[in-house]
Amino acid sequence: MEMVPFPLIPKPIEVNYRACTIPYRFPSDNPKIATPTEISWVNVFANSIPSFKKRAESDTTVPDAPARAQKFAERRYGGILEDWKKDPESHGGPPDGVSLGRAREHLLRELGFMDIFKKVKDEENAKAISLFPEVVSLSDAIEDEGERLQNLVRGMFAGNIFDLGSAQLAEVFSRDGLSFLATSQNLVPRPWVIDDLDSFQSNWFKNRWKKAVIFVDNSGADIILGILPFAREMLRRGMQVVLAANDLPAINDVTYTELTEILSQLKDEDGQLIGVDTSKLVIANSGNDLAVIDLSSVSQELADISSDADLVIIEGMGRGIETNLYAQFKCDSLKIGMVKHIEVAEFLGGRLYDCVFKYNEVQS
């Protein structure tokens, strides 16, 4: 797949863009000594190893899965993380959110684990598909346009909690499951840690945008009960919508192939999404294979289809907060996600499970 820079980032891209929100180190830091932030984030990834190992051990598509899972956890990935703590330059440069995730995903694939979360993704997609009509009908019943938008936004936050990359949430999920409708009613109250919903809503009323590109995040409730009802509302308003999904699996993120299948199950025989025409809806393969995204490298297909968009939406903690919160675009942008790591909450000055709704308006 040919990879190119995302066309809506102002040039020169090497000056105007970096896929990293939290500064892991500064130029004055000793290159041979890991910074406190680097050590803290290496530990975040180390804390998730047990849940990844457990998923890998039970992957029936891989021969000798338990032995390979142990090799991944204790020798390969665990070893790389320890190396980074001792010498930040040991694996091609100091660690950041992209390199920490890339090392994990590439090692899993190298050991034969192509999609260790497939079983739970399939289960959660089936549950969410069964709930989709109810979630949409509850939204459609809200007559006030502003209240309906706010309900859809709450739905995106509630869906985004289905994130098995967070060690704490993975534990909660395996023990109790998560209720979408209950979560959407129990979000932290506004104002959120970053809360630009009012200015976004005023432009929503003005029908400011004609075409949106949405970088989607997790499977299950996130994509089906959070993003798709919001995208459907945009279609109702006459907008074109591009949903950009991963090329390859990473944690429980939805892939391009999975999203295509989900939409085929949700559409009726006329190709409608519960009464809404989908001729202006496109699913694009972003070319990405991580749970974060570096927009300096996306698929040519996505670049071609995005060049005339006037709204970029990046959803999820990994993509929208940890790597692209301060990314600037040639058009309006929205970064939306729930804060699921205490390290992110502390950096933003908010609470765990706080919400980020960062809207940037570009003056035309």
CSV table of C-alpha atoms in Angstrom, one decimal:
chain,number,residue,atom,x,y,z
A,1,MET,CA,0.0,0.0,0.0
A,2,GLU,CA,1.4,3.4,-1.0
A,3,MET,CA,1.6,5.7,2.0
A,4,VAL,CA,1.6,9.6,1.8
A,5,PRO,CA,1.1,12.5,4.2
A,6,PHE,CA,-2.5,13.3,5.1
A,7,PRO,CA,-3.3,16.2,2.7
A,8,LEU,CA,-5.1,18.4,5.2
A,9,ILE,CA,-2.0,19.0,7.3
A,10,PRO,CA,-0.3,22.3,6.3
A,11,LYS,CA,3.0,22.0,4.6
A,12,PRO,CA,5.9,21.6,5.4
A,13,ILE,CA,4.6,18.6,7.3
A,14,GLU,CA,7.9,18.1,9.2
A,15,VAL,CA,7.5,21.6,10.7
A,16,ASN,CA,3.8,21.6,11.2
A,17,TYR,CA,3.1,18.1,12.5
A,18,ARG,CA,4.3,15.6,15.1
A,19,ALA,CA,2.2,12.6,16.3
A,20,CYS,CA,2.9,13.2,20.0
A,21,THR,CA,0.8,15.3,22.4
A,22,ILE,CA,2.7,14.7,25.7
A,23,PRO,CA,6.3,15.8,25.6
A,24,TYR,CA,8.2,12.7,26.6
A,25,ARG,CA,11.6,14.6,26.6
A,26,PHE,CA,13.0,18.0,25.9
A,27,PRO,CA,16.2,18.9,23.9
A,28,SER,CA,18.0,19.6,27.1
A,29,ASP,CA,17.4,16.1,28.5
A,30,ASN,CA,20.4,13.6,28.5
A,31,PRO,CA,19.9,11.3,25.5
A,32,LYS,CA,21.3,8.4,27.4
A,33,ILE,CA,19.0,8.7,30.5
A,34,ALA,CA,15.3,7.9,30.3
A,35,THR,CA,13.1,10.8,31.4
A,36,PRO,CA,10.5,10.4,34.2
A,37,THR,CA,7.8,10.8,31.5
A,38,GLU,CA,9.4,8.1,29.3
A,39,ILE,CA,9.6,5.7,32.3
A,40,SER,CA,6.0,6.5,33.3
A,41,TRP,CA,4.7,5.6,29.8
A,42,VAL,CA,6.9,2.5,29.5
A,43,ASN,CA,5.2,1.4,32.7
A,44,VAL,CA,1.8,2.1,31.2
A,45,PHE,CA,2.6,-0.3,28.4
A,46,ALA,CA,4.2,-2.8,30.7
A,47,ASN,CA,1.1,-2.9,32.9
A,48,SER,CA,-1.0,-4.0,29.9
A,49,ILE,CA,1.2,-7.0,29.1
A,50,PRO,CA,-0.7,-9.5,31.4
A,51,SER,CA,-4.0,-8.8,29.6
A,52,PHE,CA,-2.4,-9.1,26.2
A,53,LYS,CA,-0.6,-12.3,27.3
A,54,LYS,CA,-4.0,-13.8,28.5
A,55,ARG,CA,-5.7,-13.0,25.1
A,56,ALA,CA,-2.7,-14.4,23.2
A,57,GLU,CA,-2.7,-17.6,25.2
A,58,SER,CA,-6.3,-18.3,24.2
A,59,ASP,CA,-5.8,-17.6,20.5
A,60,THR,CA,-6.8,-20.9,18.9
A,61,THR,CA,-5.5,-19.8,15.4
A,62,VAL,CA,-1.9,-19.9,16.6
A,63,PRO,CA,0.0,-23.2,17.3
A,64,ASP,CA,1.7,-23.3,20.6
A,65,ALA,CA,-0.1,-20.1,21.6
A,66,PRO,CA,0.7,-20.3,25.4
A,67,ALA,CA,4.4,-20.7,24.8
A,68,ARG,CA,4.5,-17.9,22.2
A,69,ALA,CA,2.4,-15.7,24.5
A,70,GLN,CA,4.9,-16.2,27.3
A,71,LYS,CA,7.8,-15.4,24.9
A,72,PHE,CA,6.0,-12.2,23.8
A,73,ALA,CA,5.3,-11.1,27.4
A,74,GLU,CA,8.4,-12.1,29.3
A,75,ARG,CA,11.3,-12.1,26.8
A,76,ARG,CA,10.4,-10.0,23.8
A,77,TYR,CA,8.2,-7.1,24.6
A,78,GLY,CA,8.9,-7.0,28.3
A,79,GLY,CA,12.6,-7.1,27.4
A,80,ILE,CA,12.3,-4.2,25.0
A,81,LEU,CA,10.5,-2.1,27.6
A,82,GLU,CA,13.2,-2.7,30.1
A,83,ASP,CA,15.9,-1.8,27.6
A,84,TRP,CA,14.2,1.5,26.9
A,85,LYS,CA,14.2,2.3,30.6
A,86,LYS,CA,18.0,1.6,30.8
A,87,ASP,CA,18.9,3.3,27.5
A,88,PRO,CA,16.3,5.4,25.7
A,89,GLU,CA,18.3,5.1,22.4
A,90,SER,CA,18.4,1.3,22.5
A,91,HIS,CA,15.6,0.5,20.0
A,92,GLY,CA,16.0,3.2,17.3
A,93,GLY,CA,15.4,6.3,19.4
A,94,PRO,CA,13.6,7.4,22.6
A,95,PRO,CA,10.2,5.8,23.2
A,96,ASP,CA,6.9,7.6,22.5
A,97,GLY,CA,3.3,6.6,22.1
A,98,VAL,CA,3.9,5.6,18.5
A,99,SER,CA,7.0,3.5,19.0
A,100,LEU,CA,5.8,1.8,22.2
A,101,GLY,CA,2.6,0.7,20.4
A,102,ARG,CA,4.5,-0.2,17.1
A,103,ALA,CA,6.9,-2.5,19.0
A,104,ARG,CA,4.0,-4.3,20.7
A,105,GLU,CA,1.9,-4.9,17.5
A,106,HIS,CA,4.9,-5.8,15.3
A,107,LEU,CA,6.2,-8.4,17.9
A,108,LEU,CA,2.7,-10.0,18.2
A,109,ARG,CA,2.5,-10.4,14.4
A,110,GLU,CA,6.1,-11.7,14.3
A,111,LEU,CA,5.1,-14.4,16.7
A,112,GLY,CA,2.0,-15.3,14.6
A,113,PHE,CA,-0.6,-13.4,16.6
A,114,MET,CA,-2.5,-11.5,14.0
A,115,ASP,CA,-5.7,-10.5,16.0
A,116,ILE,CA,-5.7,-11.6,19.6
A,117,PHE,CA,-8.9,-9.6,20.3
A,118,LYS,CA,-10.9,-11.0,17.5
A,119,LYS,CA,-13.2,-13.1,19.7
A,120,VAL,CA,-14.1,-10.3,22.0
A,121,LYS,CA,-14.5,-7.9,19.0
A,122,ASP,CA,-16.9,-10.2,17.3
A,123,GLU,CA,-19.0,-10.7,20.5
A,124,GLU,CA,-19.1,-7.0,21.2
A,125,ASN,CA,-20.0,-6.1,17.6
A,126,ALA,CA,-22.9,-8.6,17.7
A,127,LYS,CA,-24.2,-7.1,21.0
A,128,ALA,CA,-23.9,-3.5,19.7
A,129,ILE,CA,-25.6,-4.4,16.4
A,130,SER,CA,-28.6,-5.7,18.3
A,131,LEU,CA,-28.8,-2.4,20.3
A,132,PHE,CA,-28.3,-0.1,17.3
A,133,PRO,CA,-32.0,0.4,16.4
A,134,GLU,CA,-32.9,1.3,20.0
A,135,VAL,CA,-30.0,3.8,20.3
A,136,VAL,CA,-31.0,5.5,17.0
A,137,SER,CA,-34.7,5.6,17.8
A,138,LEU,CA,-33.9,7.2,21.2
A,139,SER,CA,-31.9,9.8,19.4
A,140,ASP,CA,-34.4,10.4,16.6
A,141,ALA,CA,-37.1,11.0,19.3
A,142,ILE,CA,-35.3,14.1,20.6
A,143,GLU,CA,-36.9,17.0,18.8
A,144,ASP,CA,-34.6,19.8,19.9
A,145,GLU,CA,-31.6,19.8,17.6
A,146,GLY,CA,-29.1,20.9,20.2
A,147,GLU,CA,-30.3,18.3,22.7
A,148,ARG,CA,-30.1,15.6,20.0
A,149,LEU,CA,-26.5,16.6,19.1
A,150,GLN,CA,-25.5,16.6,22.8
A,151,ASN,CA,-27.1,13.1,23.2
A,152,LEU,CA,-25.1,11.9,20.2
A,153,VAL,CA,-21.9,13.3,21.6
A,154,ARG,CA,-22.5,11.6,25.0
A,155,GLY,CA,-23.0,8.4,23.0
A,156,MET,CA,-19.6,8.8,21.4
A,157,PHE,CA,-18.0,9.2,24.8
A,158,ALA,CA,-19.9,6.2,26.2
A,159,GLY,CA,-18.9,4.0,23.3
A,160,ASN,CA,-15.3,5.1,23.6
A,161,ILE,CA,-15.0,3.4,27.0
A,162,PHE,CA,-14.8,0.0,25.3
A,163,ASP,CA,-11.0,0.1,25.2
A,164,LEU,CA,-9.1,-3.0,26.0
A,165,GLY,CA,-5.7,-1.2,25.7
A,166,SER,CA,-6.3,0.3,29.1
A,167,ALA,CA,-5.2,-2.3,31.7
A,168,GLN,CA,-7.7,-1.0,34.3
A,169,LEU,CA,-10.7,-1.1,31.8
A,170,ALA,CA,-9.6,-4.5,30.4
A,171,GLU,CA,-9.9,-5.8,34.0
A,172,VAL,CA,-13.4,-4.2,34.5
A,173,PHE,CA,-14.6,-5.4,31.2
A,174,SER,CA,-13.5,-9.0,31.7
A,175,ARG,CA,-15.2,-9.0,35.2
A,176,ASP,CA,-18.4,-7.0,34.7
A,177,GLY,CA,-18.9,-6.0,31.1
A,178,LEU,CA,-19.9,-2.4,30.3
A,179,SER,CA,-23.4,-1.0,29.7
A,180,PHE,CA,-23.6,1.6,26.9
A,181,LEU,CA,-26.8,3.2,27.9
A,182,ALA,CA,-25.9,3.4,31.6
A,183,THR,CA,-22.4,4.8,30.7
A,184,SER,CA,-23.9,7.5,28.5
A,185,GLN,CA,-26.1,8.7,31.4
A,186,ASN,CA,-23.2,8.6,33.9
A,187,LEU,CA,-20.4,10.6,32.2
A,188,VAL,CA,-18.6,13.2,34.2
A,189,PRO,CA,-20.6,16.4,34.2
A,190,ARG,CA,-19.7,19.3,32.0
A,191,PRO,CA,-17.6,21.4,31.7
A,192,TRP,CA,-15.2,18.6,30.6
A,193,VAL,CA,-11.4,19.0,30.8
A,194,ILE,CA,-11.5,20.3,27.2
A,195,ASP,CA,-15.0,21.4,26.3
A,196,ASP,CA,-15.7,23.2,23.0
A,197,LEU,CA,-19.1,21.6,22.5
A,198,ASP,CA,-20.9,25.0,22.5
A,199,SER,CA,-18.8,26.5,19.7
A,200,PHE,CA,-19.1,23.3,17.7
A,201,GLN,CA,-22.8,23.2,18.2
A,202,SER,CA,-23.3,26.8,17.0
A,203,ASN,CA,-21.5,25.8,13.7
A,204,TRP,CA,-23.6,22.6,13.6
A,205,PHE,CA,-26.7,24.8,13.5
A,206,LYS,CA,-25.2,26.9,10.7
A,207,ASN,CA,-24.6,23.7,8.5
A,208,ARG,CA,-21.0,24.9,8.2
A,209,TRP,CA,-19.6,21.6,6.8
A,210,LYS,CA,-20.2,19.6,3.6
A,211,LYS,CA,-17.8,16.7,4.1
A,212,ALA,CA,-16.3,15.1,7.2
A,213,VAL,CA,-13.5,12.6,7.6
A,214,ILE,CA,-13.8,10.6,10.8
A,215,PHE,CA,-10.8,8.5,12.1
A,216,VAL,CA,-12.6,5.8,14.0
A,217,ASP,CA,-11.3,3.9,17.1
A,218,ASN,CA,-12.7,0.7,18.8
A,219,SER,CA,-15.0,-2.1,17.7
A,220,GLY,CA,-18.3,-2.8,19.5
A,221,ALA,CA,-20.2,0.0,21.2
A,222,ASP,CA,-17.6,2.6,20.2
A,223,ILE,CA,-18.1,2.4,16.4
A,224,ILE,CA,-21.7,1.0,16.3
A,225,LEU,CA,-23.4,2.9,19.1
A,226,GLY,CA,-21.2,6.0,19.3
A,227,ILE,CA,-19.8,6.9,15.9
A,228,LEU,CA,-22.3,5.5,13.5
A,229,PRO,CA,-25.4,7.3,15.0
A,230,PHE,CA,-23.4,10.5,14.8
A,231,ALA,CA,-22.3,9.8,11.2
A,232,ARG,CA,-25.9,8.9,10.4
A,233,GLU,CA,-27.1,12.3,11.7
A,234,MET,CA,-24.5,14.0,9.5
A,235,LEU,CA,-25.9,12.1,6.5
A,236,ARG,CA,-29.4,13.2,7.4
A,237,ARG,CA,-28.1,16.8,7.2
A,238,GLY,CA,-26.8,16.2,3.7
A,239,MET,CA,-23.1,15.9,4.5
A,240,GLN,CA,-20.7,13.5,2.9
A,241,VAL,CA,-19.0,11.2,5.5
A,242,VAL,CA,-15.7,9.3,5.2
A,243,LEU,CA,-15.0,6.7,7.9
A,244,ALA,CA,-11.3,6.0,8.1
A,245,ALA,CA,-10.5,2.6,9.7
A,246,ASN,CA,-7.3,0.7,10.3
A,247,ASP,CA,-5.8,-1.6,7.7
A,248,LEU,CA,-4.6,-4.2,10.3
A,249,PRO,CA,-5.9,-5.1,13.7
A,250,ALA,CA,-4.5,-3.4,16.8
A,251,ILE,CA,-5.9,-4.1,20.2
A,252,ASN,CA,-9.8,-4.0,19.8
A,253,ASP,CA,-9.8,-1.3,17.2
A,254,VAL,CA,-12.1,-1.8,14.3
A,255,THR,CA,-10.5,-2.6,10.9
A,256,TYR,CA,-11.6,-1.5,7.4
A,257,THR,CA,-12.8,-5.1,6.6
A,258,GLU,CA,-14.7,-5.4,9.9
A,259,LEU,CA,-16.4,-2.0,9.4
A,260,THR,CA,-17.5,-2.9,5.9
A,261,GLU,CA,-19.1,-6.0,7.3
A,262,ILE,CA,-20.7,-4.2,10.2
A,263,LEU,CA,-22.3,-1.7,7.8
A,264,SER,CA,-23.6,-4.4,5.5
A,265,GLN,CA,-25.4,-5.9,8.5
A,266,LEU,CA,-26.9,-2.6,9.7
A,267,LYS,CA,-28.1,-1.4,6.3
A,268,ASP,CA,-31.5,-2.5,5.0
A,269,GLU,CA,-32.2,-3.9,1.5
A,270,ASP,CA,-32.4,-0.4,0.1
A,271,GLY,CA,-29.0,0.5,1.5
A,272,GLN,CA,-30.4,2.7,4.2
A,273,LEU,CA,-29.3,3.1,7.8
A,274,ILE,CA,-32.7,3.1,9.6
A,275,GLY,CA,-34.3,5.4,7.1
A,276,VAL,CA,-31.3,7.4,6.1
A,277,ASP,CA,-29.7,7.2,2.7
A,278,THR,CA,-26.0,6.1,2.8
A,279,SER,CA,-25.0,7.0,-0.8
A,280,LYS,CA,-22.8,9.8,0.7
A,281,LEU,CA,-21.1,7.4,3.2
A,282,VAL,CA,-17.7,6.0,2.3
A,283,ILE,CA,-15.5,3.6,4.3
A,284,ALA,CA,-11.7,4.1,3.7
A,285,ASN,CA,-8.7,2.1,4.6
A,286,SER,CA,-6.4,4.5,6.5
A,287,GLY,CA,-3.4,2.2,6.0
A,288,ASN,CA,-2.7,2.3,9.7
A,289,ASP,CA,-1.8,-0.7,11.9
A,290,LEU,CA,-1.6,0.9,15.4
A,291,ALA,CA,-4.0,2.0,18.1
A,292,VAL,CA,-2.6,5.5,17.7
A,293,ILE,CA,-2.1,7.3,14.3
A,294,ASP,CA,0.7,9.2,12.7
A,295,LEU,CA,-0.9,11.3,10.0
A,296,SER,CA,2.4,11.9,8.2
A,297,SER,CA,1.7,8.4,6.7
A,298,VAL,CA,-1.8,7.4,5.5
A,299,SER,CA,-3.0,5.4,2.5
A,300,GLN,CA,-3.1,7.1,-0.9
A,301,GLU,CA,-6.7,6.0,-1.1
A,302,LEU,CA,-7.6,8.0,2.1
A,303,ALA,CA,-5.5,11.0,1.0
A,304,ASP,CA,-7.4,11.1,-2.4
A,305,ILE,CA,-10.8,10.9,-0.8
A,306,SER,CA,-10.1,13.4,2.0
A,307,SER,CA,-8.5,16.3,0.1
A,308,ASP,CA,-11.7,18.3,-0.2
A,309,ALA,CA,-13.1,17.6,3.3
A,310,ASP,CA,-13.9,20.7,5.5
A,311,LEU,CA,-14.1,18.8,8.8
A,312,VAL,CA,-11.6,16.3,10.3
A,313,ILE,CA,-12.7,14.3,13.3
A,314,ILE,CA,-10.2,12.2,15.2
A,315,GLU,CA,-11.8,9.9,17.8
A,316,GLY,CA,-10.4,8.0,20.8
A,317,MET,CA,-7.7,8.5,23.4
A,318,GLY,CA,-4.9,7.0,21.3
A,319,ARG,CA,-5.6,8.9,18.1
A,320,GLY,CA,-7.5,12.0,19.2
A,321,ILE,CA,-5.7,12.8,22.5
A,322,GLU,CA,-2.3,11.0,22.9
A,323,THR,CA,-1.0,11.6,19.4
A,324,ASN,CA,-3.1,14.4,17.7
A,325,LEU,CA,-4.7,16.6,20.3
A,326,TYR,CA,-2.8,19.7,19.1
A,327,ALA,CA,-2.6,18.7,15.4
A,328,GLN,CA,-3.5,21.6,13.1
A,329,PHE,CA,-5.3,21.2,9.9
A,330,LYS,CA,-6.2,23.4,6.9
A,331,CYS,CA,-9.9,22.9,7.8
A,332,ASP,CA,-11.9,22.7,11.0
A,333,SER,CA,-11.1,19.8,13.3
A,334,LEU,CA,-12.6,17.9,16.2
A,335,LYS,CA,-10.7,15.7,18.6
A,336,ILE,CA,-13.0,13.6,20.8
A,337,GLY,CA,-12.2,10.9,23.4
A,338,MET,CA,-12.5,9.7,26.9
A,339,VAL,CA,-9.4,10.0,29.2
A,340,LYS,CA,-8.7,6.4,30.3
A,341,HIS,CA,-5.1,6.7,31.6
A,342,ILE,CA,-4.3,8.6,34.8
A,343,GLU,CA,-1.1,9.9,33.1
A,344,VAL,CA,-3.2,11.6,30.4
A,345,ALA,CA,-5.6,13.0,33.1
A,346,GLU,CA,-2.7,14.5,35.0
A,347,PHE,CA,-1.2,16.0,31.9
A,348,LEU,CA,-4.5,17.6,31.0
A,349,GLY,CA,-5.3,18.7,34.5
A,350,GLY,CA,-8.5,16.6,34.5
A,351,ARG,CA,-10.0,13.5,36.1
A,352,LEU,CA,-9.8,9.9,35.0
A,353,TYR,CA,-12.8,9.2,32.7
A,354,ASP,CA,-13.0,12.9,31.9
A,355,CYS,CA,-14.0,13.8,28.4
A,356,VAL,CA,-12.1,15.8,25.7
A,357,PHE,CA,-14.1,17.7,23.1
A,358,LYS,CA,-11.5,19.9,21.3
A,359,TYR,CA,-12.9,21.8,18.4
A,360,ASN,CA,-10.7,24.1,16.2
A,361,GLU,CA,-12.4,26.4,13.8
A,362,VAL,CA,-10.3,27.6,10.8
A,363,GLN,CA,-11.2,31.1,9.6
A,364,SER,CA,-12.0,30.9,5.8
